[in-house]
Short mmCIF file of N, CA and C in Angstrom, two decimals:
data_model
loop_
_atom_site.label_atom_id
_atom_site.label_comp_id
_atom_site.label_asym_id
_atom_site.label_seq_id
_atom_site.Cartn_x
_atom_site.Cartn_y
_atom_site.Cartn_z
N UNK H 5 0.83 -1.19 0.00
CA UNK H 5 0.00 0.00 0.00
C UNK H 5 0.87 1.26 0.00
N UNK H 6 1.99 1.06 1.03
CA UNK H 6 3.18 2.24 1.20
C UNK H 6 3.24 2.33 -0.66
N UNK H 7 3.58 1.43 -1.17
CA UNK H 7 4.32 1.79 -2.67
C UNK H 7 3.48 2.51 -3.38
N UNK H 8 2.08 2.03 -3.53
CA UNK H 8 1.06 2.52 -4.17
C UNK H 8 1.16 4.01 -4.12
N UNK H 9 1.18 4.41 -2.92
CA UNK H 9 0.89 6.17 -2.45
C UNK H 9 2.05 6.88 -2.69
N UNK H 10 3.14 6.16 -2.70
CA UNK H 10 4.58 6.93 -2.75
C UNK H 10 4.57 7.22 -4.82
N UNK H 11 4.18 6.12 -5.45
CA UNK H 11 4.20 6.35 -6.67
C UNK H 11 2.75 7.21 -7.54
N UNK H 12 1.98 7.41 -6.77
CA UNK H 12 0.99 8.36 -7.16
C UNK H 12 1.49 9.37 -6.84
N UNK H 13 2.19 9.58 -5.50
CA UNK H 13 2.65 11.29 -5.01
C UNK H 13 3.76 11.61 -5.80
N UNK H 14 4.79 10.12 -6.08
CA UNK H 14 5.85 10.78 -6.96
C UNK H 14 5.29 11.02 -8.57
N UNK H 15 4.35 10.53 -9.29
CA UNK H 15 3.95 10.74 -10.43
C UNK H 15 3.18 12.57 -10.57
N UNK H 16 2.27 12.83 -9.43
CA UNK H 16 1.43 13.63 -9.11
C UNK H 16 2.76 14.71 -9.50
N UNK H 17 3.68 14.75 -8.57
CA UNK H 17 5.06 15.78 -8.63
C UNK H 17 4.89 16.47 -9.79
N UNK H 18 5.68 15.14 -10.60
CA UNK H 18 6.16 15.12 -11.86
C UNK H 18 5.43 15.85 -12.47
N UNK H 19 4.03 15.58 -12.88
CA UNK H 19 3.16 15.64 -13.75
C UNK H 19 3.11 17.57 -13.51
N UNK H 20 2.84 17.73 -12.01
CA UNK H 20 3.00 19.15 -11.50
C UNK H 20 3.66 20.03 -12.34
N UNK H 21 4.76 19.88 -12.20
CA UNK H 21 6.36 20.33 -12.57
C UNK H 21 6.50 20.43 -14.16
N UNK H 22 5.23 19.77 -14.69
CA UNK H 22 4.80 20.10 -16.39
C UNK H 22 5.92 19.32 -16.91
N UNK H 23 6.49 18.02 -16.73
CA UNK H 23 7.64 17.12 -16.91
C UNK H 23 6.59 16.88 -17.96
N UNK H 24 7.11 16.35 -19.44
CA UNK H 24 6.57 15.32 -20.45
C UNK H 24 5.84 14.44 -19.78
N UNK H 25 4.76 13.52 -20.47
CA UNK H 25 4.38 12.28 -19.62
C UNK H 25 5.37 11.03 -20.47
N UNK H 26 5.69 11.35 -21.76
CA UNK H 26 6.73 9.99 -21.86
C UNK H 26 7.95 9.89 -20.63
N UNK H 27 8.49 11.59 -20.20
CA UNK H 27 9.26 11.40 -19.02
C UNK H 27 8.86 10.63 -18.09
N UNK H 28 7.59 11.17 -17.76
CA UNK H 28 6.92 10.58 -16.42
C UNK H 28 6.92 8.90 -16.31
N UNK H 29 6.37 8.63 -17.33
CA UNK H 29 5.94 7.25 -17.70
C UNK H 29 7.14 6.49 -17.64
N UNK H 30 8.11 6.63 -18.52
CA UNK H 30 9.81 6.50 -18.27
C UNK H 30 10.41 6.00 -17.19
N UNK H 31 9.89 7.51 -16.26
CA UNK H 31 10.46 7.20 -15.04
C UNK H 31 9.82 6.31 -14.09
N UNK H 32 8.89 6.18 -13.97
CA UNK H 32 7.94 5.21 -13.25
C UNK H 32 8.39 3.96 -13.42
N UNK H 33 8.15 3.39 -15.01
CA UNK H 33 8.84 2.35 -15.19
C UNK H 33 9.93 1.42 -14.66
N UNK H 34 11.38 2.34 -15.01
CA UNK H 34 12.58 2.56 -14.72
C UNK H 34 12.48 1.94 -13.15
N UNK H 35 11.90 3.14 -12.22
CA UNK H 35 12.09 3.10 -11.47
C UNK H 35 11.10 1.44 -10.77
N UNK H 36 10.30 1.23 -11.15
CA UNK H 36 9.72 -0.19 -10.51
C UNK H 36 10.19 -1.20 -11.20
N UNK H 37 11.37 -1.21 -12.02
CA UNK H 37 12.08 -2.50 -12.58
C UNK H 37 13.47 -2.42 -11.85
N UNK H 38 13.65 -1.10 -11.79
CA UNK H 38 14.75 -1.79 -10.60
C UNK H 38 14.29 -2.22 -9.04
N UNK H 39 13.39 -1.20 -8.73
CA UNK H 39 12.88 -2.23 -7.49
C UNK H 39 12.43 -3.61 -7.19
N UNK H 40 12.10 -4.10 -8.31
CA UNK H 40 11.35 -5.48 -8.58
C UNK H 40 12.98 -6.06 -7.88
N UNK H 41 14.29 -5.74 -9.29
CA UNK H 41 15.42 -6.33 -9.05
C UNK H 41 16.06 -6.08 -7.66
N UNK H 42 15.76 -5.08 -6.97
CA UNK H 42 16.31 -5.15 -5.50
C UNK H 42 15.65 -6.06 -4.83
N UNK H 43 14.31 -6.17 -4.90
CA UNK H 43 13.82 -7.01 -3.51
C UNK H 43 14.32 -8.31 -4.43
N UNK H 44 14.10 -8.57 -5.61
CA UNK H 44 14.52 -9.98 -5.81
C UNK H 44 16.36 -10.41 -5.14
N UNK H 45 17.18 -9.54 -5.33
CA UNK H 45 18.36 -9.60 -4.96
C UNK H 45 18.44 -9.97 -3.70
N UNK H 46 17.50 -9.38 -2.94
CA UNK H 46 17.06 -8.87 -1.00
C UNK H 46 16.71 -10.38 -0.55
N UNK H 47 15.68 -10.67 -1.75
CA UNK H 47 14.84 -11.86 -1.09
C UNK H 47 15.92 -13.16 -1.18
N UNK H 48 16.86 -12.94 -2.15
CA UNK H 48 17.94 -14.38 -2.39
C UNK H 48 18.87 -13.90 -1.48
N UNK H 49 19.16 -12.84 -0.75
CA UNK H 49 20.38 -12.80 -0.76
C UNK H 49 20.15 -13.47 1.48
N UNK H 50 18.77 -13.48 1.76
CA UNK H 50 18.24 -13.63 3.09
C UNK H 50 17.69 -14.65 3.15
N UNK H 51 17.41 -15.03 1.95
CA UNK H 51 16.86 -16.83 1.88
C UNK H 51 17.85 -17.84 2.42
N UNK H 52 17.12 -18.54 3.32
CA UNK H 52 18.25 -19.84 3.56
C UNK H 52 18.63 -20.52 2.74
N UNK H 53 19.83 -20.63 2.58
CA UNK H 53 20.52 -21.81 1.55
C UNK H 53 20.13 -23.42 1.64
N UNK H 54 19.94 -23.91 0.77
CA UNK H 54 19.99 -25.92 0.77
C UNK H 54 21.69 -25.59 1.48
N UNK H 55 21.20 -27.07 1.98
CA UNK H 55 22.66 -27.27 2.75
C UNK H 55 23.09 -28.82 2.18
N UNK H 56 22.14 -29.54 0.96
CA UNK H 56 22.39 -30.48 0.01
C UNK H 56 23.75 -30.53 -0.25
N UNK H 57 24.29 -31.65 -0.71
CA UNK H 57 25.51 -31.75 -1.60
C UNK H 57 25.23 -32.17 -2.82
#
């Protein structure tokens, strides 16, 4: 829910500030494909390992 509101207020900004919307759109993007890749990084990097051989 936090993400939801943080990316409407950060779009809302933008849009304010008379930024292009391909900028806007751009950036939104951008910015939730690298977050996807952090928590995925986050979530492997705190996951317990197999302890298999």
């Amino acid at each position: 829910m936090t993400v939801v509101i943080v990316v409407v207020l950060l779009t809302a900004a933008m849009v304010t500030c008379r930024m292009p919307l391909e900028t806007v759109i751009t950036t939104i993007t951008a910015g939730g494909l690298l977050a996807v890749e952090l928590l995925r990084c986050t979530i492997a990097a705190l996951a317990p390992r197999s302890r298999t051989l």
